Protein backbone atom coordinates (compact mmCIF):
# COMPACT_ATOMS: atom_id res chain seq x y z
CA UNK A 1 0.00 0.00 0.00
CA UNK A 2 1.33 3.43 -0.92
CA UNK A 3 2.60 5.56 1.96
CA UNK A 4 0.79 8.84 2.58
CA UNK A 5 2.04 11.98 4.31
CA UNK A 6 0.43 15.27 5.28
CA UNK A 7 1.85 18.46 3.78
CA UNK A 8 3.21 20.61 6.64
CA UNK A 9 2.00 23.74 4.84
CA UNK A 10 -1.54 23.00 3.68
CA UNK A 11 -2.26 19.69 5.50
CA UNK A 12 -3.25 18.03 2.21
CA UNK A 13 -2.58 14.28 2.23
CA UNK A 14 -0.30 13.26 -0.65
CA UNK A 15 1.85 10.29 -1.60
CA UNK A 16 5.02 10.29 0.52
CA UNK A 17 7.31 10.26 -2.47
CA UNK A 18 5.45 13.31 -3.84
CA UNK A 19 5.62 15.29 -0.56
CA UNK A 20 8.78 17.22 -1.40
CA UNK A 21 7.58 18.32 -4.84
CA UNK A 22 4.21 19.32 -3.41
CA UNK A 23 5.75 21.26 -0.50
CA UNK A 24 8.19 23.07 -2.79
CA UNK A 25 5.32 24.12 -5.03
CA UNK A 26 4.13 26.42 -2.24
CA UNK A 27 7.22 28.56 -2.81
CA UNK A 28 6.54 29.30 -6.46
CA UNK A 29 4.53 32.48 -5.84
CA UNK A 30 6.74 35.54 -5.56
CA UNK A 31 4.26 37.62 -3.59
CA UNK A 32 5.63 38.32 -0.11
CA UNK A 33 2.12 38.50 1.44
CA UNK A 34 1.60 34.84 0.54
CA UNK A 35 4.89 34.02 2.25
CA UNK A 36 3.53 35.53 5.46
CA UNK A 37 0.37 33.45 5.14
CA UNK A 38 2.45 30.31 4.67
CA UNK A 39 4.48 31.14 7.76
CA UNK A 40 1.27 31.49 9.77
CA UNK A 41 -0.01 28.15 8.51
CA UNK A 42 3.26 26.43 9.32
CA UNK A 43 3.19 27.77 12.88
CA UNK A 44 -0.02 25.79 13.43
CA UNK A 45 1.36 22.51 12.08
CA UNK A 46 2.84 20.21 14.78
CA UNK A 47 6.45 19.16 14.32
CA UNK A 48 7.10 15.63 13.12
CA UNK A 49 10.33 13.72 13.57
CA UNK A 50 12.36 13.02 10.43
CA UNK A 51 11.59 9.66 8.87
CA UNK A 52 14.58 7.32 8.74
CA UNK A 53 14.73 4.59 6.13
CA UNK A 54 16.64 1.40 7.06
CA UNK A 55 19.58 0.59 4.82
CA UNK A 56 18.03 -2.66 3.60
CA UNK A 57 14.92 -0.84 2.39
CA UNK A 58 16.61 2.17 0.92
CA UNK A 59 18.77 0.10 -1.35
CA UNK A 60 15.66 -1.51 -2.82
CA UNK A 61 14.00 1.71 -3.87
CA UNK A 62 14.69 5.38 -4.52
CA UNK A 63 14.89 7.61 -1.50
CA UNK A 64 13.04 10.56 -3.03
CA UNK A 65 11.23 11.77 -6.14
CA UNK A 66 13.62 14.40 -7.50
CA UNK A 67 14.12 12.74 -10.92
CA UNK A 68 12.94 15.83 -12.75
CA UNK A 69 15.18 18.19 -10.79
CA UNK A 70 16.98 19.61 -13.81
CA UNK A 71 13.80 20.50 -15.66
CA UNK A 72 12.13 22.06 -12.63
CA UNK A 73 11.03 25.57 -13.45
CA UNK A 74 10.20 26.67 -9.91
CA UNK A 75 12.59 29.11 -8.25
CA UNK A 76 12.95 30.27 -4.67
CA UNK A 77 13.39 33.97 -5.30
CA UNK A 78 14.10 36.34 -2.42
CA UNK A 79 13.47 40.02 -2.81
CA UNK A 80 16.42 42.43 -2.82
CA UNK A 81 16.42 43.27 0.88
CA UNK A 82 18.89 43.73 3.66
CA UNK A 83 19.20 40.85 6.21
CA UNK A 84 16.86 42.60 8.60
CA UNK A 85 13.92 42.95 6.20
CA UNK A 86 11.02 40.48 6.35
CA UNK A 87 11.49 39.37 2.75
CA UNK A 88 14.74 37.66 3.73
CA UNK A 89 14.08 36.70 7.33
CA UNK A 90 10.70 35.05 6.70
CA UNK A 91 12.01 32.71 3.98
CA UNK A 92 14.43 30.83 6.27
CA UNK A 93 11.64 30.39 8.79
CA UNK A 94 9.41 28.78 6.20
CA UNK A 95 12.19 26.66 4.76
CA UNK A 96 13.32 25.29 8.12
CA UNK A 97 9.73 24.50 9.13
CA UNK A 98 8.92 22.46 6.03
CA UNK A 99 11.37 19.82 7.34
CA UNK A 100 12.44 18.19 4.09
CA UNK A 101 15.46 16.35 5.41
CA UNK A 102 17.77 14.19 3.34
CA UNK A 103 16.78 10.55 3.59
CA UNK A 104 19.87 8.36 3.59
CA UNK A 105 20.77 4.81 4.58
CA UNK A 106 21.12 4.16 8.31
CA UNK A 107 23.65 1.49 9.23
CA UNK A 108 22.93 1.02 12.93
CA UNK A 109 26.38 1.44 14.39
CA UNK A 110 27.86 4.73 13.18
CA UNK A 111 30.16 4.67 10.18
CA UNK A 112 32.98 6.36 12.09
CA UNK A 113 32.65 3.78 14.88
CA UNK A 114 32.95 1.01 12.30
CA UNK A 115 36.03 2.68 10.83
CA UNK A 116 37.57 3.04 14.26
CA UNK A 117 36.97 -0.66 14.94
CA UNK A 118 38.77 -1.63 11.73
CA UNK A 119 41.70 0.64 12.51
CA UNK A 120 41.96 -1.02 15.94
CA UNK A 121 42.43 -4.37 14.22
CA UNK A 122 45.36 -3.23 12.05
CA UNK A 123 48.63 -4.89 12.98
CA UNK A 124 51.03 -2.20 11.80
CA UNK A 125 52.15 0.45 14.25
CA UNK A 126 50.49 3.70 13.22
CA UNK A 127 49.08 6.89 14.66
CA UNK A 128 45.61 7.84 13.45
CA UNK A 129 43.55 10.95 14.12
CA UNK A 130 39.84 10.74 13.30
CA UNK A 131 36.83 13.01 13.41
CA UNK A 132 34.14 11.89 15.80
CA UNK A 133 30.69 11.60 14.24
CA UNK A 134 30.20 11.94 10.46
CA UNK A 135 27.33 10.53 8.42
CA UNK A 136 28.05 9.40 4.86
CA UNK A 137 25.86 10.83 2.09
CA UNK A 138 26.03 9.12 -1.28
CA UNK A 139 25.29 10.44 -4.74
CA UNK A 140 22.24 8.70 -6.17
CA UNK A 141 22.29 7.73 -9.89
CA UNK A 142 18.69 8.81 -10.47
CA UNK A 143 19.17 12.15 -8.73
CA UNK A 144 22.62 13.72 -8.56
CA UNK A 145 25.31 11.31 -9.73
CA UNK A 146 27.97 13.16 -11.70
CA UNK A 147 27.20 16.64 -10.36
CA UNK A 148 26.07 16.46 -6.73
CA UNK A 149 29.31 15.59 -4.93
CA UNK A 150 29.71 19.12 -3.56
CA UNK A 151 26.25 19.07 -2.01
CA UNK A 152 26.84 15.61 -0.54
CA UNK A 153 30.05 16.81 1.10
CA UNK A 154 28.18 19.77 2.58
CA UNK A 155 25.70 17.27 3.99
CA UNK A 156 28.53 15.25 5.54
CA UNK A 157 30.01 18.35 7.18
CA UNK A 158 26.54 19.35 8.33
CA UNK A 159 25.93 15.96 9.96
CA UNK A 160 29.06 16.45 12.07
CA UNK A 161 28.23 20.03 13.04
CA UNK A 162 24.66 19.19 14.04
CA UNK A 163 25.84 16.29 16.20
CA UNK A 164 29.06 17.63 17.71
CA UNK A 165 28.66 21.40 17.96
CA UNK A 166 25.75 22.64 20.00
CA UNK A 167 26.26 26.26 18.94
CA UNK A 168 26.19 25.22 15.27
CA UNK A 169 23.07 23.12 15.73
CA UNK A 170 21.25 26.16 17.11
CA UNK A 171 21.86 28.26 13.98
CA UNK A 172 22.23 25.84 11.07
CA UNK A 173 19.25 25.65 8.73
CA UNK A 174 17.05 27.74 11.01
CA UNK A 175 17.68 25.47 14.00
CA UNK A 176 15.82 22.61 12.31
CA UNK A 177 18.28 20.07 13.70
CA UNK A 178 18.57 17.90 10.59
CA UNK A 179 20.52 17.74 7.33
CA UNK A 180 18.44 19.18 4.45
CA UNK A 181 18.16 17.60 1.03
CA UNK A 182 19.96 19.06 -1.97
CA UNK A 183 17.03 21.18 -3.16
CA UNK A 184 16.69 22.76 0.26
CA UNK A 185 20.45 23.39 0.43
CA UNK A 186 20.18 25.16 -2.91
CA UNK A 187 17.47 27.40 -1.48
CA UNK A 188 19.62 28.17 1.57
CA UNK A 189 22.51 29.12 -0.71
CA UNK A 190 20.28 31.50 -2.66
CA UNK A 191 19.24 33.09 0.63
CA UNK A 192 22.92 33.52 1.53
CA UNK A 193 23.58 35.27 -1.78
CA UNK A 194 20.55 37.51 -1.29
CA UNK A 195 21.84 38.50 2.13
CA UNK A 196 25.09 39.65 0.54
CA UNK A 197 27.36 36.64 1.06
CA UNK A 198 29.73 36.20 -1.91
CA UNK A 199 27.64 38.28 -4.29
CA UNK A 200 30.43 38.14 -6.86
CA UNK A 201 30.40 34.35 -6.84
CA UNK A 202 26.61 34.29 -7.17
CA UNK A 203 26.91 35.95 -10.56
CA UNK A 204 28.48 32.76 -11.95
CA UNK A 205 25.11 31.10 -11.37
CA UNK A 206 22.99 34.10 -12.40
CA UNK A 207 22.14 34.36 -8.67
CA UNK A 208 19.90 31.29 -8.93
CA UNK A 209 20.77 27.66 -8.34
CA UNK A 210 17.59 26.00 -7.11
CA UNK A 211 16.64 22.98 -9.23
CA UNK A 212 19.83 23.22 -11.29
CA UNK A 213 22.61 20.67 -11.74
CA UNK A 214 25.54 23.04 -11.55
CA UNK A 215 28.74 21.83 -9.98
CA UNK A 216 29.72 23.66 -6.83
CA UNK A 217 32.97 23.92 -4.88
CA UNK A 218 34.57 25.20 -1.71
CA UNK A 219 33.34 28.74 -2.43
CA UNK A 220 29.69 27.73 -2.24
CA UNK A 221 30.36 25.50 0.78
CA UNK A 222 32.00 28.36 2.66
CA UNK A 223 29.29 30.83 1.59
CA UNK A 224 26.51 28.58 2.83
CA UNK A 225 28.07 27.97 6.25
CA UNK A 226 29.15 31.59 6.65
CA UNK A 227 25.57 32.75 6.15
CA UNK A 228 24.76 31.03 9.46
CA UNK A 229 27.67 32.71 11.22
CA UNK A 230 30.04 29.75 11.00
CA UNK A 231 33.69 30.64 10.43
CA UNK A 232 34.25 28.70 7.21
CA UNK A 233 37.67 29.26 5.60
CA UNK A 234 39.26 28.23 2.31
CA UNK A 235 42.88 27.31 1.71
CA UNK A 236 44.49 26.77 -1.72
CA UNK A 237 47.50 24.52 -2.33
CA UNK A 238 49.42 25.54 -5.41
CA UNK A 239 53.01 25.57 -6.64
CA UNK A 240 54.78 28.91 -6.64
CA UNK A 241 55.31 28.46 -10.37
CA UNK A 242 51.57 28.19 -10.95
CA UNK A 243 50.95 31.23 -8.75
CA UNK A 244 53.37 33.33 -10.77
CA UNK A 245 51.83 32.29 -14.08
CA UNK A 246 48.33 32.85 -12.76
CA UNK A 247 49.20 36.33 -11.54
CA UNK A 248 50.29 37.11 -15.08
CA UNK A 249 46.64 37.20 -16.12
CA UNK A 250 45.76 39.43 -13.21
CA UNK A 251 43.83 37.09 -10.92
CA UNK A 252 46.06 35.72 -8.14
CA UNK A 253 48.68 37.92 -6.53
CA UNK A 254 50.47 37.40 -3.24
CA UNK A 255 49.42 35.28 -0.29
CA UNK A 256 45.82 36.40 -0.30
CA UNK A 257 43.39 36.73 -3.18
CA UNK A 258 40.47 39.18 -3.22
CA UNK A 259 38.28 36.43 -4.62
CA UNK A 260 38.58 32.66 -4.48
CA UNK A 261 40.01 31.18 -7.66
CA UNK A 262 40.49 27.45 -7.39
CA UNK A 263 40.28 24.14 -9.24
CA UNK A 264 36.57 24.33 -10.04
CA UNK A 265 36.50 27.86 -11.40
CA UNK A 266 36.88 26.82 -15.02
CA UNK A 267 33.56 24.99 -14.69
CA UNK A 268 31.78 27.81 -12.87
CA UNK A 269 33.09 31.02 -14.41
CA UNK A 270 31.62 32.37 -17.61
CA UNK A 271 34.59 34.59 -18.24
CA UNK A 272 37.26 33.66 -20.73
CA UNK A 273 40.94 33.22 -19.96
CA UNK A 274 40.37 32.55 -16.28
CA UNK A 275 43.17 31.37 -14.03
CA UNK A 276 42.22 27.71 -13.94
CA UNK A 277 42.42 27.41 -17.71
CA UNK A 278 45.85 29.03 -17.73
CA UNK A 279 47.05 26.79 -14.93
CA UNK A 280 45.76 23.57 -16.42
CA UNK A 281 47.64 24.12 -19.65
CA UNK A 282 50.93 25.28 -18.14
CA UNK A 283 51.35 22.93 -15.19
CA UNK A 284 54.78 21.37 -14.66
CA UNK A 285 54.45 17.82 -13.27
CA UNK A 286 57.78 18.21 -11.41
CA UNK A 287 56.21 20.51 -8.82
CA UNK A 288 53.35 18.16 -7.97
CA UNK A 289 55.05 16.28 -5.06
CA UNK A 290 55.59 19.58 -3.25
CA UNK A 291 51.92 20.43 -3.51
CA UNK A 292 50.98 16.96 -2.28
CA UNK A 293 53.25 17.19 0.74
CA UNK A 294 52.08 20.69 1.61
CA UNK A 295 48.49 19.43 1.61
CA UNK A 296 49.32 16.40 3.75
CA UNK A 297 51.30 18.48 6.26
CA UNK A 298 48.47 20.98 6.55
CA UNK A 299 45.86 18.25 7.15
CA UNK A 300 48.04 16.59 9.80
CA UNK A 301 48.58 19.88 11.61
CA UNK A 302 44.87 20.69 11.40
CA UNK A 303 43.72 17.48 13.07
CA UNK A 304 46.59 17.24 15.57
CA UNK A 305 46.30 20.85 16.76
CA UNK A 306 43.43 20.04 19.06
CA UNK A 307 42.46 18.46 22.36
CA UNK A 308 41.46 14.88 21.71
CA UNK A 309 38.08 13.83 23.01
CA UNK A 310 39.25 10.28 23.64
CA UNK A 311 41.88 7.82 22.54
CA UNK A 312 41.91 4.13 21.81
CA UNK A 313 44.46 1.45 21.27
CA UNK A 314 47.01 1.40 18.45
CA UNK A 315 47.49 5.16 18.59
CA UNK A 316 43.96 6.03 17.50
CA UNK A 317 42.84 9.49 18.60
CA UNK A 318 39.48 11.12 18.12
CA UNK A 319 39.65 14.82 17.31
CA UNK A 320 37.01 17.43 18.00
CA UNK A 321 37.84 19.09 14.67
CA UNK A 322 35.26 19.13 11.90
CA UNK A 323 35.87 17.12 8.72
CA UNK A 324 37.36 18.88 5.68
CA UNK A 325 35.71 19.61 2.34
CA UNK A 326 38.37 18.36 -0.10
CA UNK A 327 38.21 19.82 -3.62
CA UNK A 328 40.21 19.17 -6.75
CA UNK A 329 39.59 19.41 -10.47
CA UNK A 330 36.52 17.34 -11.31
CA UNK A 331 35.50 15.97 -7.91
CA UNK A 332 35.23 16.66 -4.19
CA UNK A 333 35.30 14.42 -1.14
CA UNK A 334 35.33 14.68 2.65
CA UNK A 335 38.49 14.12 4.72
CA UNK A 336 37.58 12.56 8.09
CA UNK A 337 41.07 11.78 9.38
CA UNK A 338 44.71 11.09 8.68
CA UNK A 339 47.11 8.26 9.50
CA UNK A 340 50.90 8.25 9.83
CA UNK A 341 53.28 5.31 9.79
CA UNK A 342 57.04 5.30 10.32
CA UNK A 343 58.66 3.22 7.58
CA UNK A 344 61.75 1.07 7.99
CA UNK A 345 63.94 3.78 6.43
CA UNK A 346 62.72 6.31 8.97
CA UNK A 347 60.51 8.21 6.54
CA UNK A 348 56.95 9.05 7.51
CA UNK A 349 54.15 7.70 5.35
CA UNK A 350 50.88 9.65 5.47
CA UNK A 351 47.45 8.38 4.46
CA UNK A 352 44.28 10.44 4.20
CA UNK A 353 41.03 8.89 5.42
CA UNK A 354 38.29 9.99 3.06
CA UNK A 355 34.54 9.52 2.59
CA UNK A 356 33.63 9.70 -1.09
CA UNK A 357 30.06 10.57 -2.18
CA UNK A 358 30.52 8.37 -5.26
CA UNK A 359 30.66 5.27 -3.03
CA UNK A 360 27.42 3.83 -1.72
CA UNK A 361 26.83 3.85 2.01
CA UNK A 362 25.89 0.18 1.78
CA UNK A 363 29.26 -0.80 0.27
CA UNK A 364 31.14 1.23 2.88
CA UNK A 365 29.19 -0.29 5.75
CA UNK A 366 29.52 -3.81 4.39
CA UNK A 367 33.29 -3.56 3.92
CA UNK A 368 33.80 -2.04 7.37
CA UNK A 369 31.58 -4.55 9.14
CA UNK A 370 33.45 -7.39 7.44
CA UNK A 371 36.85 -5.68 7.81
CA UNK A 372 37.54 -6.45 4.17
CA UNK A 373 38.27 -4.08 1.28
CA UNK A 374 37.48 -0.90 3.19
CA UNK A 375 41.04 0.38 2.73
CA UNK A 376 40.48 0.79 -1.02
CA UNK A 377 37.38 2.84 -0.37
CA UNK A 378 38.66 5.09 2.43
CA UNK A 379 42.47 5.22 2.50
CA UNK A 380 44.26 7.54 0.07
CA UNK A 381 48.06 7.77 0.09
CA UNK A 382 50.13 10.69 -1.10
CA UNK A 383 50.83 8.89 -4.37
CA UNK A 384 47.12 9.09 -5.27
CA UNK A 385 47.14 12.89 -5.19
CA UNK A 386 47.80 13.57 -8.85
CA UNK A 387 46.09 16.93 -9.39
CA UNK A 388 48.02 20.20 -9.76
CA UNK A 389 45.74 22.19 -7.48
CA UNK A 390 43.79 21.41 -4.33
CA UNK A 391 41.41 23.33 -2.09
CA UNK A 392 40.13 22.68 1.41
CA UNK A 393 37.22 24.26 3.24
CA UNK A 394 37.47 24.07 7.02
CA UNK A 395 35.47 25.48 9.90
CA UNK A 396 36.95 27.27 12.88
CA UNK A 397 35.08 26.96 16.20
CA UNK A 398 32.48 29.43 17.38
CA UNK A 399 29.76 31.59 15.87
CA UNK A 400 30.44 35.03 14.43
CA UNK A 401 28.36 38.08 15.28
CA UNK A 402 28.20 41.81 14.62
CA UNK A 403 30.93 43.19 12.41
CA UNK A 404 32.48 39.77 11.91
CA UNK A 405 29.32 38.62 10.13
CA UNK A 406 29.74 41.45 7.67
CA UNK A 407 33.37 40.50 7.10
CA UNK A 408 32.36 36.91 6.39
CA UNK A 409 30.39 38.10 3.37
CA UNK A 410 33.63 38.60 1.46
CA UNK A 411 35.55 35.45 0.62
CA UNK A 412 39.33 35.29 0.70
CA UNK A 413 41.37 32.15 0.22
CA UNK A 414 44.63 31.57 2.05
CA UNK A 415 47.23 30.44 -0.48
CA UNK A 416 49.84 27.85 0.46
CA UNK A 417 52.50 28.16 -2.23
CA UNK A 418 55.38 25.69 -2.50
PDB file of N, CA, C and O in Angstrom, residues 290-323:
ATOM      1  N   UNK A 290      55.547  18.525  -4.263  1.00  0.00           N
ATOM      2  CA  UNK A 290      55.593  19.584  -3.254  1.00  0.00           C
ATOM      3  C   UNK A 290      54.183  19.997  -2.842  1.00  0.00           C
ATOM      4  O   UNK A 290      53.922  20.247  -1.668  1.00  0.00           O
ATOM      5  N   UNK A 291      53.298  20.080  -3.808  1.00  0.00           N
ATOM      6  CA  UNK A 291      51.917  20.431  -3.508  1.00  0.00           C
ATOM      7  C   UNK A 291      51.269  19.335  -2.672  1.00  0.00           C
ATOM      8  O   UNK A 291      50.549  19.610  -1.696  1.00  0.00           O
ATOM      9  N   UNK A 292      51.518  18.088  -3.034  1.00  0.00           N
ATOM     10  CA  UNK A 292      50.981  16.963  -2.281  1.00  0.00           C
ATOM     11  C   UNK A 292      51.415  17.026  -0.829  1.00  0.00           C
ATOM     12  O   UNK A 292      50.603  16.901   0.092  1.00  0.00           O
ATOM     13  N   UNK A 293      52.711  17.203  -0.611  1.00  0.00           N
ATOM     14  CA  UNK A 293      53.249  17.189   0.744  1.00  0.00           C
ATOM     15  C   UNK A 293      52.745  18.368   1.564  1.00  0.00           C
ATOM     16  O   UNK A 293      52.468  18.241   2.760  1.00  0.00           O
ATOM     17  N   UNK A 294      52.615  19.523   0.913  1.00  0.00           N
ATOM     18  CA  UNK A 294      52.085  20.693   1.614  1.00  0.00           C
ATOM     19  C   UNK A 294      50.659  20.427   2.091  1.00  0.00           C
ATOM     20  O   UNK A 294      50.277  20.798   3.209  1.00  0.00           O
ATOM     21  N   UNK A 295      49.861  19.782   1.243  1.00  0.00           N
ATOM     22  CA  UNK A 295      48.492  19.430   1.605  1.00  0.00           C
ATOM     23  C   UNK A 295      48.476  18.462   2.782  1.00  0.00           C
ATOM     24  O   UNK A 295      47.747  18.659   3.769  1.00  0.00           O
ATOM     25  N   UNK A 296      49.279  17.408   2.701  1.00  0.00           N
ATOM     26  CA  UNK A 296      49.324  16.397   3.750  1.00  0.00           C
ATOM     27  C   UNK A 296      49.762  17.013   5.079  1.00  0.00           C
ATOM     28  O   UNK A 296      49.166  16.760   6.138  1.00  0.00           O
ATOM     29  N   UNK A 297      50.809  17.833   5.035  1.00  0.00           N
ATOM     30  CA  UNK A 297      51.301  18.477   6.257  1.00  0.00           C
ATOM     31  C   UNK A 297      50.222  19.350   6.891  1.00  0.00           C
ATOM     32  O   UNK A 297      50.062  19.374   8.119  1.00  0.00           O
ATOM     33  N   UNK A 298      49.512  20.090   6.043  1.00  0.00           N
ATOM     34  CA  UNK A 298      48.474  20.976   6.554  1.00  0.00           C
ATOM     35  C   UNK A 298      47.366  20.167   7.223  1.00  0.00           C
ATOM     36  O   UNK A 298      46.903  20.532   8.314  1.00  0.00           O
ATOM     37  N   UNK A 299      46.934  19.081   6.596  1.00  0.00           N
ATOM     38  CA  UNK A 299      45.862  18.252   7.152  1.00  0.00           C
ATOM     39  C   UNK A 299      46.302  17.641   8.487  1.00  0.00           C
ATOM     40  O   UNK A 299      45.531  17.609   9.454  1.00  0.00           O
ATOM     41  N   UNK A 300      47.536  17.162   8.554  1.00  0.00           N
ATOM     42  CA  UNK A 300      48.041  16.585   9.804  1.00  0.00           C
ATOM     43  C   UNK A 300      48.037  17.636  10.917  1.00  0.00           C
ATOM     44  O   UNK A 300      47.585  17.378  12.030  1.00  0.00           O
ATOM     45  N   UNK A 301      48.537  18.817  10.611  1.00  0.00           N
ATOM     46  CA  UNK A 301      48.581  19.879  11.611  1.00  0.00           C
ATOM     47  C   UNK A 301      47.177  20.305  12.037  1.00  0.00           C
ATOM     48  O   UNK A 301      46.938  20.635  13.207  1.00  0.00           O
ATOM     49  N   UNK A 302      46.254  20.299  11.097  1.00  0.00           N
ATOM     50  CA  UNK A 302      44.873  20.685  11.397  1.00  0.00           C
ATOM     51  C   UNK A 302      44.261  19.738  12.426  1.00  0.00           C
ATOM     52  O   UNK A 302      43.693  20.178  13.445  1.00  0.00           O
ATOM     53  N   UNK A 303      44.353  18.448  12.165  1.00  0.00           N
ATOM     54  CA  UNK A 303      43.724  17.483  13.068  1.00  0.00           C
ATOM     55  C   UNK A 303      44.488  17.313  14.379  1.00  0.00           C
ATOM     56  O   UNK A 303      43.881  17.030  15.419  1.00  0.00           O
ATOM     57  N   UNK A 304      45.800  17.463  14.354  1.00  0.00           N
ATOM     58  CA  UNK A 304      46.593  17.237  15.569  1.00  0.00           C
ATOM     59  C   UNK A 304      46.624  18.462  16.480  1.00  0.00           C
ATOM     60  O   UNK A 304      46.941  18.344  17.672  1.00  0.00           O
ATOM     61  N   UNK A 305      46.301  19.635  15.966  1.00  0.00           N
ATOM     62  CA  UNK A 305      46.302  20.855  16.763  1.00  0.00           C
ATOM     63  C   UNK A 305      44.970  20.999  17.491  1.00  0.00           C
ATOM     64  O   UNK A 305      44.172  21.900  17.239  1.00  0.00           O
ATOM     65  N   UNK A 306      44.729  20.076  18.427  1.00  0.00           N
ATOM     66  CA  UNK A 306      43.426  20.042  19.064  1.00  0.00           C
ATOM     67  C   UNK A 306      43.474  19.124  20.275  1.00  0.00           C
ATOM     68  O   UNK A 306      44.274  18.188  20.322  1.00  0.00           O
ATOM     69  N   UNK A 307      42.610  19.381  21.253  1.00  0.00           N
ATOM     70  CA  UNK A 307      42.464  18.459  22.360  1.00  0.00           C
ATOM     71  C   UNK A 307      41.651  17.265  21.887  1.00  0.00           C
ATOM     72  O   UNK A 307      40.599  17.423  21.270  1.00  0.00           O
ATOM     73  N   UNK A 308      42.138  16.083  22.182  1.00  0.00           N
ATOM     74  CA  UNK A 308      41.455  14.883  21.708  1.00  0.00           C
ATOM     75  C   UNK A 308      40.383  14.472  22.699  1.00  0.00           C
ATOM     76  O   UNK A 308      40.616  14.414  23.916  1.00  0.00           O
ATOM     77  N   UNK A 309      39.203  14.190  22.164  1.00  0.00           N
ATOM     78  CA  UNK A 309      38.075  13.835  23.010  1.00  0.00           C
ATOM     79  C   UNK A 309      38.324  12.518  23.733  1.00  0.00           C
ATOM     80  O   UNK A 309      37.955  12.336  24.880  1.00  0.00           O
ATOM     81  N   UNK A 310      38.959  11.588  23.046  1.00  0.00           N
ATOM     82  CA  UNK A 310      39.250  10.281  23.640  1.00  0.00           C
ATOM     83  C   UNK A 310      40.289   9.596  22.786  1.00  0.00           C
ATOM     84  O   UNK A 310      40.575  10.001  21.661  1.00  0.00           O
ATOM     85  N   UNK A 311      40.879   8.560  23.309  1.00  0.00           N
ATOM     86  CA  UNK A 311      41.881   7.823  22.542  1.00  0.00           C
ATOM     87  C   UNK A 311      41.666   6.334  22.731  1.00  0.00           C
ATOM     88  O   UNK A 311      41.140   5.887  23.743  1.00  0.00           O
ATOM     89  N   UNK A 312      42.045   5.576  21.732  1.00  0.00           N
ATOM     90  CA  UNK A 312      41.907   4.130  21.807  1.00  0.00           C
ATOM     91  C   UNK A 312      43.256   3.470  21.702  1.00  0.00           C
ATOM     92  O   UNK A 312      44.300   4.091  21.888  1.00  0.00           O
ATOM     93  N   UNK A 313      43.217   2.194  21.429  1.00  0.00           N
ATOM     94  CA  UNK A 313      44.461   1.446  21.269  1.00  0.00           C
ATOM     95  C   UNK A 313      45.077   1.740  19.910  1.00  0.00           C
ATOM     96  O   UNK A 313      44.463   2.341  19.037  1.00  0.00           O
ATOM     97  N   UNK A 314      46.315   1.279  19.730  1.00  0.00           N
ATOM     98  CA  UNK A 314      47.011   1.401  18.452  1.00  0.00           C
ATOM     99  C   UNK A 314      47.151   2.852  18.004  1.00  0.00           C
ATOM    100  O   UNK A 314      47.157   3.150  16.811  1.00  0.00           O
ATOM    101  N   UNK A 315      47.250   3.765  18.939  1.00  0.00           N
ATOM    102  CA  UNK A 315      47.492   5.162  18.590  1.00  0.00           C
ATOM    103  C   UNK A 315      46.347   5.830  17.865  1.00  0.00           C
ATOM    104  O   UNK A 315      46.566   6.729  17.050  1.00  0.00           O
ATOM    105  N   UNK A 316      45.121   5.423  18.144  1.00  0.00           N
ATOM    106  CA  UNK A 316      43.956   6.033  17.500  1.00  0.00           C
ATOM    107  C   UNK A 316      43.417   7.139  18.400  1.00  0.00           C
ATOM    108  O   UNK A 316      43.077   6.899  19.555  1.00  0.00           O
ATOM    109  N   UNK A 317      43.326   8.341  17.856  1.00  0.00           N
ATOM    110  CA  UNK A 317      42.840   9.494  18.604  1.00  0.00           C
ATOM    111  C   UNK A 317      41.621  10.066  17.896  1.00  0.00           C
ATOM    112  O   UNK A 317      41.569  10.097  16.669  1.00  0.00           O
ATOM    113  N   UNK A 318      40.694  10.531  18.683  1.00  0.00           N
ATOM    114  CA  UNK A 318      39.478  11.122  18.124  1.00  0.00           C
ATOM    115  C   UNK A 318      39.529  12.624  18.348  1.00  0.00           C
ATOM    116  O   UNK A 318      39.572  13.095  19.489  1.00  0.00           O
ATOM    117  N   UNK A 319      39.534  13.363  17.258  1.00  0.00           N
ATOM    118  CA  UNK A 319      39.648  14.818  17.314  1.00  0.00           C
ATOM    119  C   UNK A 319      38.279  15.477  17.385  1.00  0.00           C
ATOM    120  O   UNK A 319      37.287  14.927  16.903  1.00  0.00           O
ATOM    121  N   UNK A 320      38.241  16.645  17.984  1.00  0.00           N
ATOM    122  CA  UNK A 320      37.011  17.433  18.003  1.00  0.00           C
ATOM    123  C   UNK A 320      36.885  18.316  16.762  1.00  0.00           C
ATOM    124  O   UNK A 320      35.892  19.015  16.605  1.00  0.00           O
ATOM    125  N   UNK A 321      37.871  18.276  15.884  1.00  0.00           N
ATOM    126  CA  UNK A 321      37.841  19.090  14.675  1.00  0.00           C
ATOM    127  C   UNK A 321      36.787  18.569  13.696  1.00  0.00           C
ATOM    128  O   UNK A 321      36.505  17.371  13.619  1.00  0.00           O
ATOM    129  N   UNK A 322      36.240  19.488  12.931  1.00  0.00           N
ATOM    130  CA  UNK A 322      35.258  19.130  11.903  1.00  0.00           C
ATOM    131  C   UNK A 322      35.968  18.499  10.711  1.00  0.00           C
ATOM    132  O   UNK A 322      37.149  18.756  10.469  1.00  0.00           O
ATOM    133  N   UNK A 323      35.282  17.666   9.946  1.00  0.00           N
ATOM    134  CA  UNK A 323      35.871  17.124   8.716  1.00  0.00           C
ATOM    135  C   UNK A 323      36.173  18.238   7.723  1.00  0.00           C
ATOM    136  O   UNK A 323      35.713  19.372   7.878  1.00  0.00           O
TER     137      UNK A 323
END
